[in-house]
Coordinates of C-alpha atoms and ligand atoms in Angstrom, one line a residue:
Chain A
M1 CA 205.9 129.7 41.8
P2 CA 206.6 126.9 44.2
S3 CA 209.7 125.1 43.1
W4 CA 209.8 121.3 42.7
K5 CA 211.8 121.1 45.9
D6 CA 209.1 122.6 48.0
Q7 CA 206.6 120.1 46.6
M8 CA 208.7 117.1 47.6
P9 CA 207.8 115.5 50.9
S10 CA 210.6 116.1 53.3
L11 CA 213.0 113.4 54.4
G12 CA 210.8 113.1 57.5
T13 CA 208.2 111.4 55.3
L14 CA 210.5 109.6 52.9
G15 CA 212.3 107.8 55.8
P16 CA 209.4 105.7 56.9
L17 CA 208.5 104.9 53.3
I18 CA 212.0 103.6 52.7
A19 CA 211.9 101.6 55.9
L20 CA 208.6 100.1 54.8
V21 CA 210.0 99.1 51.4
L22 CA 213.2 97.7 52.9
A23 CA 211.1 95.6 55.4
C24 CA 208.9 94.3 52.5
G25 CA 212.0 93.4 50.6
F26 CA 213.5 91.6 53.5
F27 CA 210.4 89.6 54.2
A28 CA 209.9 88.8 50.5
L29 CA 213.4 87.2 50.5
Q30 CA 212.6 85.2 53.7
S31 CA 209.2 83.9 52.8
E32 CA 207.6 83.1 49.4
Q33 CA 204.1 83.7 50.8
F34 CA 204.9 87.3 51.8
L35 CA 204.7 88.9 48.4
T36 CA 201.3 87.7 47.4
G37 CA 198.1 89.7 46.9
A38 CA 196.3 87.6 49.5
N39 CA 198.9 88.3 52.1
F40 CA 198.9 92.0 51.4
S41 CA 195.1 92.0 51.7
L42 CA 195.5 90.2 55.0
I43 CA 198.1 92.8 56.2
L44 CA 195.7 95.6 55.3
Q45 CA 192.9 93.9 57.3
Q46 CA 195.2 93.4 60.2
V47 CA 196.2 97.0 60.0
M48 CA 192.8 98.7 59.4
V49 CA 191.8 99.1 63.1
V50 CA 195.2 100.4 64.2
G51 CA 195.3 102.6 61.1
L52 CA 192.0 104.3 61.9
I53 CA 192.9 104.9 65.5
A54 CA 196.2 106.3 64.3
I55 CA 194.3 109.0 62.3
G56 CA 192.8 110.3 65.5
Q57 CA 196.1 109.9 67.4
T58 CA 197.9 111.8 64.6
L59 CA 195.6 114.8 64.9
I60 CA 196.2 114.9 68.7
I61 CA 200.0 114.5 68.4
L62 CA 200.1 117.2 65.8
T63 CA 198.8 119.6 68.4
A64 CA 201.6 118.5 70.7
G65 CA 199.3 116.3 72.8
I66 CA 198.9 112.5 73.2
D67 CA 196.0 110.2 73.7
L68 CA 196.7 107.2 75.8
S69 CA 192.9 106.3 76.0
C70 CA 192.5 105.6 72.2
G71 CA 192.3 101.8 72.3
M72 CA 190.2 101.6 75.5
V73 CA 187.7 104.2 74.2
M74 CA 187.5 102.1 71.0
A75 CA 186.8 99.0 73.0
L76 CA 184.0 100.8 74.9
G77 CA 182.5 102.0 71.7
G78 CA 182.6 98.5 70.3
V79 CA 180.9 97.0 73.3
V80 CA 178.3 99.8 73.4
M81 CA 177.3 99.4 69.8
T82 CA 177.2 95.6 69.8
K83 CA 175.2 95.6 73.1
M84 CA 172.8 98.1 71.7
A85 CA 172.2 96.0 68.7
H86 CA 172.2 92.6 70.5
D87 CA 170.6 93.3 73.9
H88 CA 168.2 96.0 72.9
G89 CA 167.6 95.0 69.3
L90 CA 168.3 98.4 68.0
H91 CA 168.7 98.9 64.3
P92 CA 172.5 98.7 63.4
I93 CA 172.6 102.3 62.3
V94 CA 171.1 103.5 65.6
A95 CA 173.4 101.1 67.6
I96 CA 176.4 102.3 65.7
S97 CA 175.5 105.9 66.2
I98 CA 175.2 105.5 69.9
G99 CA 178.7 103.8 69.9
F100 CA 180.0 106.8 68.0
A101 CA 178.4 109.2 70.4
V102 CA 180.1 107.5 73.3
T103 CA 183.6 107.6 71.7
A104 CA 183.1 111.2 70.6
G105 CA 181.9 112.0 74.1
F106 CA 185.1 110.7 75.5
G107 CA 187.0 112.8 73.0
L108 CA 185.0 115.8 74.2
I109 CA 185.8 115.1 77.9
N110 CA 189.5 114.7 77.1
G111 CA 189.4 118.0 75.1
L112 CA 187.5 119.9 77.7
L113 CA 190.0 118.8 80.4
V114 CA 192.9 119.8 78.3
T115 CA 191.6 123.2 77.1
R116 CA 189.5 124.4 80.1
I117 CA 191.4 123.0 83.1
K118 CA 194.7 123.1 81.2
L119 CA 195.8 119.6 82.3
P120 CA 198.5 117.9 80.3
S121 CA 196.9 115.5 77.7
F122 CA 199.2 112.7 79.0
I123 CA 197.6 112.8 82.4
V124 CA 194.0 113.4 81.3
T125 CA 194.1 110.4 78.9
L126 CA 195.8 108.2 81.4
G127 CA 192.7 108.8 83.6
T128 CA 190.2 108.4 80.8
M129 CA 192.0 105.2 79.6
N130 CA 191.3 103.6 82.9
I131 CA 187.8 104.9 83.1
A132 CA 187.0 103.6 79.6
F133 CA 188.5 100.2 80.4
A134 CA 186.5 99.9 83.7
L135 CA 183.3 101.0 82.0
T136 CA 183.8 98.5 79.2
Q137 CA 184.3 95.6 81.7
L138 CA 181.4 96.7 83.9
Y139 CA 179.0 97.3 81.0
S140 CA 179.8 94.0 79.2
Q141 CA 180.4 92.1 82.5
S142 CA 183.6 91.0 80.7
Q143 CA 181.5 88.9 78.3
T144 CA 182.0 88.9 74.6
I145 CA 178.9 90.0 72.7
T146 CA 178.1 87.5 69.9
D147 CA 175.2 86.9 67.5
L148 CA 175.3 90.2 65.9
P149 CA 172.9 91.3 63.2
A150 CA 174.5 91.2 59.7
G151 CA 174.3 95.0 59.5
M152 CA 177.0 95.3 62.2
T153 CA 179.6 93.4 60.3
L154 CA 179.1 94.6 56.7
L155 CA 182.5 96.3 56.6
G156 CA 184.1 92.9 57.2
N157 CA 182.7 91.6 53.9
T158 CA 185.1 91.4 51.0
F159 CA 185.0 92.0 47.3
A160 CA 187.4 90.6 44.7
I161 CA 190.1 92.5 42.8
G162 CA 191.3 89.9 40.4
Q163 CA 192.2 86.9 42.5
T164 CA 192.4 88.9 45.7
Q165 CA 189.7 89.3 48.3
V166 CA 189.7 92.8 49.8
A167 CA 187.7 93.8 52.9
Y168 CA 185.4 96.9 52.6
G169 CA 186.9 98.0 55.9
T170 CA 190.3 98.5 54.4
V171 CA 188.8 100.7 51.7
V172 CA 187.1 102.7 54.4
M173 CA 190.5 103.1 56.2
L174 CA 192.3 104.2 53.0
A175 CA 189.5 106.6 52.1
M176 CA 189.7 108.2 55.6
Y177 CA 193.4 108.7 55.2
A178 CA 192.9 110.4 51.8
L179 CA 190.2 112.6 53.3
S180 CA 192.1 113.6 56.4
W181 CA 195.3 114.2 54.3
L182 CA 193.4 116.7 52.0
W183 CA 191.7 118.3 55.0
L184 CA 194.9 118.9 56.9
R185 CA 196.7 120.1 53.9
D186 CA 194.2 122.3 52.1
T187 CA 191.8 123.8 54.7
A188 CA 192.3 126.7 57.1
T189 CA 191.3 124.5 60.1
G190 CA 193.8 121.8 59.0
R191 CA 196.6 124.4 58.9
H192 CA 195.5 125.7 62.3
I193 CA 196.0 122.3 63.8
Y194 CA 199.7 122.4 62.7
A195 CA 200.0 126.0 63.9
V196 CA 198.6 125.2 67.3
G197 CA 201.2 122.4 67.6
N198 CA 204.0 124.7 66.4
N199 CA 203.5 127.7 68.6
P200 CA 200.2 127.9 70.5
E201 CA 200.7 131.4 71.8
A202 CA 201.6 132.9 68.4
T203 CA 198.6 131.1 67.0
R204 CA 196.3 132.6 69.6
L205 CA 197.7 136.0 69.0
T206 CA 196.8 135.8 65.3
G207 CA 193.2 135.6 66.4
I208 CA 192.7 131.9 65.9
A209 CA 190.5 130.3 68.6
T210 CA 193.0 127.7 69.6
H211 CA 190.8 126.1 72.3
K212 CA 188.2 125.4 69.6
V213 CA 190.8 123.9 67.4
L214 CA 192.0 121.6 70.2
L215 CA 188.4 120.6 71.2
L216 CA 187.6 119.8 67.6
V217 CA 190.7 117.6 67.3
Y218 CA 189.8 115.6 70.4
V219 CA 186.2 115.1 69.3
L220 CA 187.3 114.1 65.8
A221 CA 189.8 111.7 67.3
G222 CA 186.9 110.2 69.3
L223 CA 184.9 109.7 66.1
C224 CA 187.9 108.0 64.5
Y225 CA 188.0 105.6 67.5
G226 CA 184.2 105.0 67.0
L227 CA 184.9 104.1 63.3
A228 CA 187.8 101.9 64.4
A229 CA 185.4 100.1 66.8
L230 CA 183.0 99.4 64.0
L231 CA 185.9 98.0 61.9
S232 CA 187.0 95.9 64.8
V233 CA 183.5 94.5 65.3
A234 CA 183.2 93.9 61.6
R235 CA 186.5 92.1 61.4
T236 CA 186.0 89.8 64.4
G237 CA 182.2 89.5 64.2
V238 CA 181.9 90.1 68.0
G239 CA 181.9 92.9 70.5
D240 CA 185.1 92.2 72.5
P241 CA 185.6 93.9 75.9
N242 CA 189.3 93.1 75.6
A243 CA 189.8 94.7 72.2
G244 CA 192.1 97.7 71.8
Q245 CA 194.8 96.6 74.2
T246 CA 197.5 96.1 71.7
E247 CA 196.1 98.8 69.4
N248 CA 196.4 101.4 72.2
L249 CA 200.1 101.6 72.0
D250 CA 200.4 100.3 68.4
A251 CA 198.6 103.4 67.2
I252 CA 201.0 105.7 69.0
T253 CA 203.9 103.6 67.6
A254 CA 202.4 104.0 64.1
V255 CA 202.2 107.7 64.3
V256 CA 205.8 108.0 65.7
L257 CA 207.2 105.6 63.1
G258 CA 205.4 107.7 60.4
G259 CA 207.5 110.7 61.3
T260 CA 205.0 112.9 63.2
S261 CA 206.9 114.7 65.9
L262 CA 205.8 114.2 69.5
F263 CA 206.6 117.9 70.0
G264 CA 203.7 118.8 67.7
G265 CA 203.3 120.8 64.5
R266 CA 205.3 118.5 62.2
G267 CA 204.4 115.5 60.3
M268 CA 202.0 114.1 57.7
I269 CA 199.0 111.9 58.2
I270 CA 200.1 109.6 55.4
G271 CA 203.1 108.9 57.4
S272 CA 200.9 107.3 60.1
L273 CA 199.5 104.9 57.5
I274 CA 203.0 104.0 56.5
G275 CA 203.8 103.6 60.2
A276 CA 200.8 101.3 60.8
L277 CA 201.9 99.3 57.7
I278 CA 205.4 99.0 59.1
V279 CA 204.1 97.5 62.3
G280 CA 201.7 95.3 60.3
V281 CA 204.4 94.1 57.9
F282 CA 206.8 93.3 60.8
R283 CA 204.1 91.3 62.6
N284 CA 203.0 89.5 59.5
G285 CA 206.5 88.8 58.1
L286 CA 207.9 87.6 61.4
T287 CA 204.9 85.3 61.8
L288 CA 205.5 83.9 58.4
M289 CA 209.1 83.3 59.3
G290 CA 207.9 81.5 62.4
V291 CA 209.4 84.0 64.9
S292 CA 207.7 84.0 68.3
S293 CA 205.4 86.9 69.0
V294 CA 207.6 88.0 71.9
Y295 CA 210.3 88.9 69.4
Q296 CA 207.7 90.9 67.4
I297 CA 207.0 93.0 70.5
L298 CA 210.7 93.4 71.1
I299 CA 211.3 94.6 67.5
T300 CA 208.4 97.0 67.7
G301 CA 209.8 98.5 70.8
I302 CA 213.2 99.0 69.2
L303 CA 211.6 100.6 66.2
V304 CA 209.7 103.1 68.3
I305 CA 212.8 104.2 70.2
L306 CA 214.7 104.6 66.9
A307 CA 211.8 106.7 65.5
V308 CA 211.6 108.9 68.5
A309 CA 215.4 109.3 68.7
T310 CA 215.4 110.4 65.0
D311 CA 212.7 112.9 65.8
Q312 CA 214.6 114.4 68.7
L313 CA 217.9 114.5 66.9
S314 CA 216.5 116.1 63.7
R315 CA 214.7 118.7 65.9
K316 CA 218.0 119.6 67.6
G317 CA 219.8 119.6 64.3
G318 CA 217.2 121.8 62.7
R319 CA 217.8 124.6 65.2
Chain B
M1 CA 184.0 163.1 83.1
S2 CA 186.2 164.6 85.9
A3 CA 189.2 163.3 83.9
I4 CA 188.7 166.1 81.4
T5 CA 189.4 168.8 84.0
E6 CA 192.7 167.1 84.9
L7 CA 194.2 167.4 81.5
E8 CA 198.0 167.6 81.5
P9 CA 199.5 171.1 81.7
S10 CA 201.6 170.8 78.5
T11 CA 198.8 172.3 76.4
H12 CA 201.3 174.0 74.2
S13 CA 201.5 171.0 72.0
L14 CA 197.8 170.9 71.3
N15 CA 196.7 170.9 67.7
I16 CA 199.8 172.6 66.4
D17 CA 200.8 169.5 64.5
P18 CA 198.6 169.2 61.4
R19 CA 199.0 165.4 61.1
P20 CA 195.9 163.7 62.7
L21 CA 196.2 161.7 65.9
V22 CA 195.8 158.1 65.0
L23 CA 196.1 156.5 68.4
Q24 CA 195.8 158.1 71.7
A25 CA 195.7 157.0 75.4
K26 CA 194.6 159.2 78.3
G27 CA 195.3 158.5 81.9
L28 CA 195.9 154.8 81.7
V29 CA 196.1 153.1 85.1
K30 CA 197.1 149.5 85.6
R31 CA 197.8 148.0 89.0
Y32 CA 199.1 144.5 89.8
G33 CA 198.3 144.2 93.5
Q34 CA 200.6 146.7 95.3
V35 CA 202.6 147.5 92.1
T36 CA 201.4 150.3 89.9
A37 CA 202.6 149.6 86.4
L38 CA 200.8 152.5 84.8
D39 CA 200.0 155.5 86.9
G40 CA 198.0 157.8 84.6
A41 CA 200.0 157.3 81.4
D42 CA 199.2 159.3 78.3
F43 CA 200.2 158.4 74.8
E44 CA 199.8 159.8 71.3
L45 CA 200.7 158.6 67.8
R46 CA 200.3 160.7 64.7
A47 CA 199.7 159.6 61.1
G48 CA 202.9 158.7 59.3
E49 CA 205.3 158.8 62.2
I50 CA 207.6 156.5 64.1
M51 CA 207.1 157.0 67.8
A52 CA 209.9 155.4 69.8
V53 CA 209.0 154.4 73.4
I54 CA 212.0 154.4 75.8
G55 CA 212.3 154.1 79.6
D56 CA 214.1 152.5 82.4
N57 CA 213.3 148.9 83.4
G58 CA 210.0 148.9 85.1
A59 CA 209.0 152.3 83.7
G60 CA 205.8 150.8 82.2
K61 CA 206.7 150.5 78.6
S62 CA 205.5 147.0 78.1
S63 CA 202.4 147.7 80.2
L64 CA 201.6 150.7 78.0
I65 CA 202.1 148.8 74.8
K66 CA 200.1 145.8 76.1
A67 CA 197.2 148.1 76.9
L68 CA 197.4 149.6 73.4
S69 CA 197.5 146.1 71.8
G70 CA 194.7 144.6 73.9
A71 CA 197.0 142.2 75.8
I72 CA 195.9 143.7 79.1
S73 CA 192.9 145.9 80.0
P74 CA 193.7 149.0 82.0
D75 CA 191.9 149.6 85.3
S76 CA 191.0 153.1 84.1
G77 CA 191.8 155.6 81.4
E78 CA 190.8 155.5 77.8
I79 CA 192.2 154.6 74.4
L80 CA 191.1 156.5 71.3
L81 CA 191.6 155.3 67.7
D82 CA 191.1 158.0 65.1
G83 CA 189.5 160.1 67.9
Q84 CA 187.0 157.4 68.8
P85 CA 187.1 155.7 72.1
V86 CA 187.8 151.9 71.7
V87 CA 187.8 149.1 74.3
L88 CA 190.4 146.4 73.5
K89 CA 189.6 143.4 75.5
S90 CA 192.0 141.1 73.7
P91 CA 194.7 141.2 71.0
I92 CA 192.0 139.9 68.7
D93 CA 190.0 143.1 69.3
A94 CA 193.0 145.2 68.6
R95 CA 193.6 143.4 65.4
R96 CA 190.0 143.8 64.3
A97 CA 190.5 147.5 65.0
G98 CA 193.5 147.6 62.7
I99 CA 196.3 147.6 65.3
E100 CA 198.9 144.9 64.6
T101 CA 201.6 144.0 67.0
V102 CA 205.0 142.3 66.5
Y103 CA 205.8 140.6 69.7
Q104 CA 209.2 140.5 71.1
D105 CA 209.5 136.7 71.1
L106 CA 209.2 136.2 67.3
A107 CA 205.6 135.1 67.1
V108 CA 205.8 132.7 64.2
A109 CA 205.0 129.0 63.6
P110 CA 208.5 127.7 62.9
A111 CA 207.7 124.6 60.9
M112 CA 205.2 126.3 58.7
T113 CA 206.1 128.2 55.5
I114 CA 206.5 131.9 55.1
A115 CA 203.3 132.2 53.1
E116 CA 201.4 130.2 55.7
N117 CA 202.8 132.4 58.5
L118 CA 201.8 135.6 56.7
F119 CA 198.3 134.4 56.2
L120 CA 197.8 132.5 59.5
G121 CA 194.3 133.1 60.8
R122 CA 193.5 135.1 57.6
E123 CA 193.7 132.4 55.0
I124 CA 192.2 133.0 51.6
R125 CA 189.7 130.4 50.3
R126 CA 189.4 129.3 46.7
N127 CA 186.7 131.0 44.7
D128 CA 185.2 127.8 43.4
V129 CA 183.0 125.0 44.6
L130 CA 186.0 123.4 46.5
G131 CA 186.5 126.6 48.3
Q132 CA 182.9 127.5 49.1
W133 CA 181.7 124.0 50.0
F134 CA 184.8 122.4 51.5
G135 CA 186.9 125.4 52.6
A136 CA 189.8 124.6 50.3
L137 CA 192.5 127.2 50.5
D138 CA 193.7 129.3 47.5
K139 CA 197.4 128.5 48.1
R140 CA 198.5 130.0 44.8
K141 CA 196.9 133.4 45.6
M142 CA 198.4 133.4 49.1
L143 CA 201.8 132.6 47.7
E144 CA 201.6 135.3 45.1
D145 CA 200.4 137.9 47.6
S146 CA 203.2 136.9 50.0
I147 CA 205.8 137.5 47.3
A148 CA 204.2 140.9 46.6
Y149 CA 204.2 141.9 50.3
M150 CA 207.8 140.9 50.8
Q151 CA 208.9 142.7 47.7
E152 CA 207.0 145.8 48.7
L153 CA 208.9 145.8 52.0
K154 CA 212.1 144.9 50.1
I155 CA 212.7 141.7 52.1
G156 CA 214.9 139.5 50.0
I157 CA 213.7 136.0 50.5
R158 CA 213.5 133.8 47.5
S159 CA 211.0 131.1 48.2
M160 CA 207.8 131.8 50.2
S161 CA 207.2 128.1 50.6
Q162 CA 210.2 127.5 52.8
A163 CA 209.7 126.9 56.5
V164 CA 210.3 129.9 58.7
E165 CA 212.7 127.9 60.8
T166 CA 215.1 127.8 57.9
L167 CA 215.5 131.6 58.0
S168 CA 218.0 133.7 59.9
G169 CA 216.8 135.7 62.9
G170 CA 216.5 138.9 61.0
Q171 CA 214.6 137.3 58.1
R172 CA 212.2 135.7 60.6
Q173 CA 211.6 139.1 62.2
G174 CA 211.1 140.3 58.7
V175 CA 208.3 137.8 58.3
A176 CA 206.6 139.0 61.5
V177 CA 207.0 142.6 60.5
A178 CA 205.7 141.9 57.0
R179 CA 202.6 140.2 58.4
A180 CA 201.8 143.1 60.7
A181 CA 202.4 145.6 57.9
A182 CA 200.3 143.6 55.4
F183 CA 197.2 143.5 57.6
A184 CA 197.5 146.6 59.8
R185 CA 195.0 149.3 58.8
H186 CA 195.9 151.8 61.4
V187 CA 199.0 151.1 63.6
V188 CA 201.9 148.7 63.8
I189 CA 203.4 148.2 67.3
M190 CA 206.8 146.6 67.6
D191 CA 208.2 145.4 70.9
E192 CA 212.0 145.3 70.8
P193 CA 212.2 144.1 67.2
T194 CA 215.9 144.4 67.0
A195 CA 216.8 143.1 70.5
A196 CA 217.8 139.6 69.5
L197 CA 219.6 140.6 66.3
G198 CA 223.1 141.2 65.3
V199 CA 224.3 144.6 63.8
K200 CA 223.6 143.7 60.1
E201 CA 220.2 142.1 60.8
G202 CA 219.2 144.9 63.1
N203 CA 219.9 147.4 60.4
M204 CA 217.9 145.4 58.0
V205 CA 214.9 145.4 60.4
L206 CA 215.3 149.2 60.9
E207 CA 215.1 149.7 57.1
L208 CA 212.0 147.5 57.1
I209 CA 210.4 149.7 59.8
R210 CA 211.1 152.8 57.7
N211 CA 209.5 151.1 54.7
V212 CA 206.4 150.4 56.8
R213 CA 206.2 154.0 57.8
D214 CA 206.8 155.2 54.2
R215 CA 203.8 153.0 53.2
G216 CA 201.8 155.3 55.4
L217 CA 201.4 153.3 58.6
P218 CA 202.5 154.9 61.8
V219 CA 204.7 152.7 64.0
V220 CA 205.2 152.5 67.7
L221 CA 208.6 151.1 68.5
I222 CA 209.7 150.0 71.9
S223 CA 213.5 149.8 72.2
H224 CA 216.4 149.9 74.6
N225 CA 218.8 150.5 71.8
M226 CA 219.4 154.3 71.8
P227 CA 221.4 154.5 68.6
H228 CA 218.5 152.7 66.8
V229 CA 216.0 155.0 68.4
F230 CA 217.8 158.1 67.4
E231 CA 218.4 156.7 63.9
I232 CA 214.8 156.0 63.1
A233 CA 212.3 157.8 65.5
D234 CA 210.4 160.9 64.5
R235 CA 209.5 161.5 68.2
I236 CA 210.5 159.8 71.4
H237 CA 208.0 159.0 74.2
V238 CA 209.8 158.7 77.5
A239 CA 208.1 156.5 80.0
R240 CA 209.0 157.0 83.7
L241 CA 207.3 155.7 86.9
G242 CA 204.2 154.6 85.0
R243 CA 203.7 157.9 83.3
R244 CA 204.9 159.8 80.3
A245 CA 207.7 162.1 81.3
A246 CA 207.9 163.9 77.9
I247 CA 207.8 163.6 74.2
L248 CA 211.3 164.5 72.9
N249 CA 212.5 165.6 69.6
P250 CA 215.5 163.4 68.6
K251 CA 216.8 166.1 66.2
A252 CA 217.1 168.6 69.0
I253 CA 218.8 166.5 71.7
T254 CA 221.6 164.1 72.3
M255 CA 221.4 160.6 73.6
S256 CA 222.6 161.6 77.0
D257 CA 219.8 164.3 77.2
A258 CA 217.3 161.5 76.5
V259 CA 218.9 159.4 79.2
A260 CA 218.7 162.3 81.7
V261 CA 215.0 162.5 81.2
M262 CA 214.6 158.7 81.3
T263 CA 216.4 158.4 84.6
G264 CA 214.9 161.4 86.2
A265 CA 218.2 163.4 86.4
M266 CA 216.3 166.0 84.4
K267 CA 212.9 166.7 86.0
P268 CA 210.0 167.0 83.5
A269 CA 209.4 170.5 84.7
D270 CA 213.0 171.6 83.9
I271 CA 213.2 170.2 80.4
P272 CA 214.1 173.0 78.0
P273 CA 211.1 173.7 75.6
H274 CA 213.2 173.1 72.5
W275 CA 213.9 169.5 73.5
L276 CA 210.2 168.7 73.3
A277 CA 208.7 167.4 70.1
Q278 CA 205.6 169.2 68.8
Ligands
ATP401 N1 202.0 140.7 85.3 C1 202.5 141.5 86.3 N2 202.4 141.2 87.5 C2 202.9 142.0 88.5 N3 203.6 143.1 88.3 C3 203.8 143.4 87.0 C4 203.3 142.6 85.9 N4 203.7 143.2 84.7 C5 204.4 144.3 85.1 N5 204.5 144.4 86.4 C6 205.2 145.5 87.1 O1 204.8 146.7 86.6 C7 205.9 147.6 86.4 C8 206.1 148.0 85.0 O2 206.4 146.9 84.2 P1 206.6 146.9 82.6 O3 206.9 145.5 82.2 O4 205.5 147.7 82.0 O5 208.0 147.8 82.5 P2 208.9 148.0 81.3 O6 209.1 149.4 81.2 O7 208.5 147.2 80.1 O8 210.3 147.3 81.8 P3 211.4 146.5 81.0 O9 212.3 147.5 80.4 O10 212.1 145.8 82.1 O11 210.8 145.6 80.1 C9 207.1 146.8 87.0 O12 207.4 147.2 88.3 C10 206.7 145.4 86.9 O13 207.3 144.6 87.9
MG402 MG1 209.2 145.5 79.0

């Protein structure tokens, strides 16, 4: 029988949660507007795009990789799906599917380069980041795509819980977290992702097709970026060729703040949601306090270094 | 077919032993460029025995064991499992054939639990809709089976849901051995399983290897540790210059006799017959 201790999330996941609660407490004391349903709904909306990208990013980081192209691939997906709907008049479902195909295709290319040519993911995705950015600008001619059919922005609509308006997109994000959490925790493939990040050679020797696991992870991450693109379009109402630029690093920040180890094989996907919320809460709270956005960036940077240092130190201590 | 006419001269050991041959290799050759790692190496393993493999550095022990576990494919020669020729193109092939290997460098996933490590790549799914449709794992069953395996091998670890990295070196090796023993149908191969361990932990793993044999699985044990070899082996395969110099009987010889064969101070042709194992 598993004891209660084994069922408890480790300190690695409790730490970020405590940080989130402390941050909320701090901002609640600083601003009366902070602790309102409307403000929390706003934070969730501000966080939903980063949150979804962070799901894909977590999968990749769990395998001891990293994806620097995530935000740029999302921007490309957003531009493709909106141009398909606007310029070519395709049905939103078709347009969105084509956008998803493009982001998944980028995931596939990243995955193939990592598994077949054995390039480090850092370098591969540095390349595809630039390629995706250039393609986005070329294809959109750096123009924002407006006048979208209503079907493209459905997930930006809201429904009421009591007094508070909640966007459908935030529900999609939360549902995706729940799904991927269960999948990683309770299926063989999910556990294999952890195993590959832990000890790829040992995993291969047990007979697991580690290349297939990695390829799947990169393609699924691409699909997450596609869904993030759809949420971004729904939230802003336009196809924005300059989307994804803050999200690109914010997503990595969220994963790291959430306690997933950059060395792979350790962490929980729910941590990334908490990490994304920490970033969102700091941005929102500091804005409410009237602190300039430059300081927000400064504080995010400090948080990331703290999180990575904790990871490194706990790893050393654990040996 | 010409290989058959070149059978080794030591025919006196043929078919005297009633225990069936489980694993056999004949005339294995493996070259790396100019270097010949295996130069016509033979090997045999009988049911229910512990066969130690000793030899000087570069004698071809690891190459032999890698060929037997599918990690390298020999340039020529054949491998027989239960008398049937098998081709092992990868460790996965070997595993499918029932040969499990414990690798020297503790092949475990450190952050994962003992139960997860035992079942890695062989997870059990739930028997209900969740399992059949969504691939949900039967964690309870895997946990219970893990406890049973570990008890059977008398490995005293309390919680199967603790991460492997929290274990001592000997306990970790115990997990790797238990995994091999749990899933091997024919043979367990262990490459230097006690090399990284202290005296107490080393003895624990030796005991574990005996338990594996007593469960009916033959064991191939590569070791540089002569006292360990003499304590546990039923027979000793001496590798020298890419070949098998002899199969020695540890009960009939001393350690320095074994070293003499290993280093070539005693030529294979001069070995007294009573040193040889049947
Ligand atoms: N991958 C390889 N490439 C080139 N040469 C190799 C390779 N593997 C083994 N050899 C050579 O083949 C010979 C036998 O090596 P092997 O590793 O089988 O010896 P060993 O008996 O296991 O030695 P040790 O006790 O040092 O582990 C050595 O001369 C070695 O240098
Ligand atoms: Mg060796």
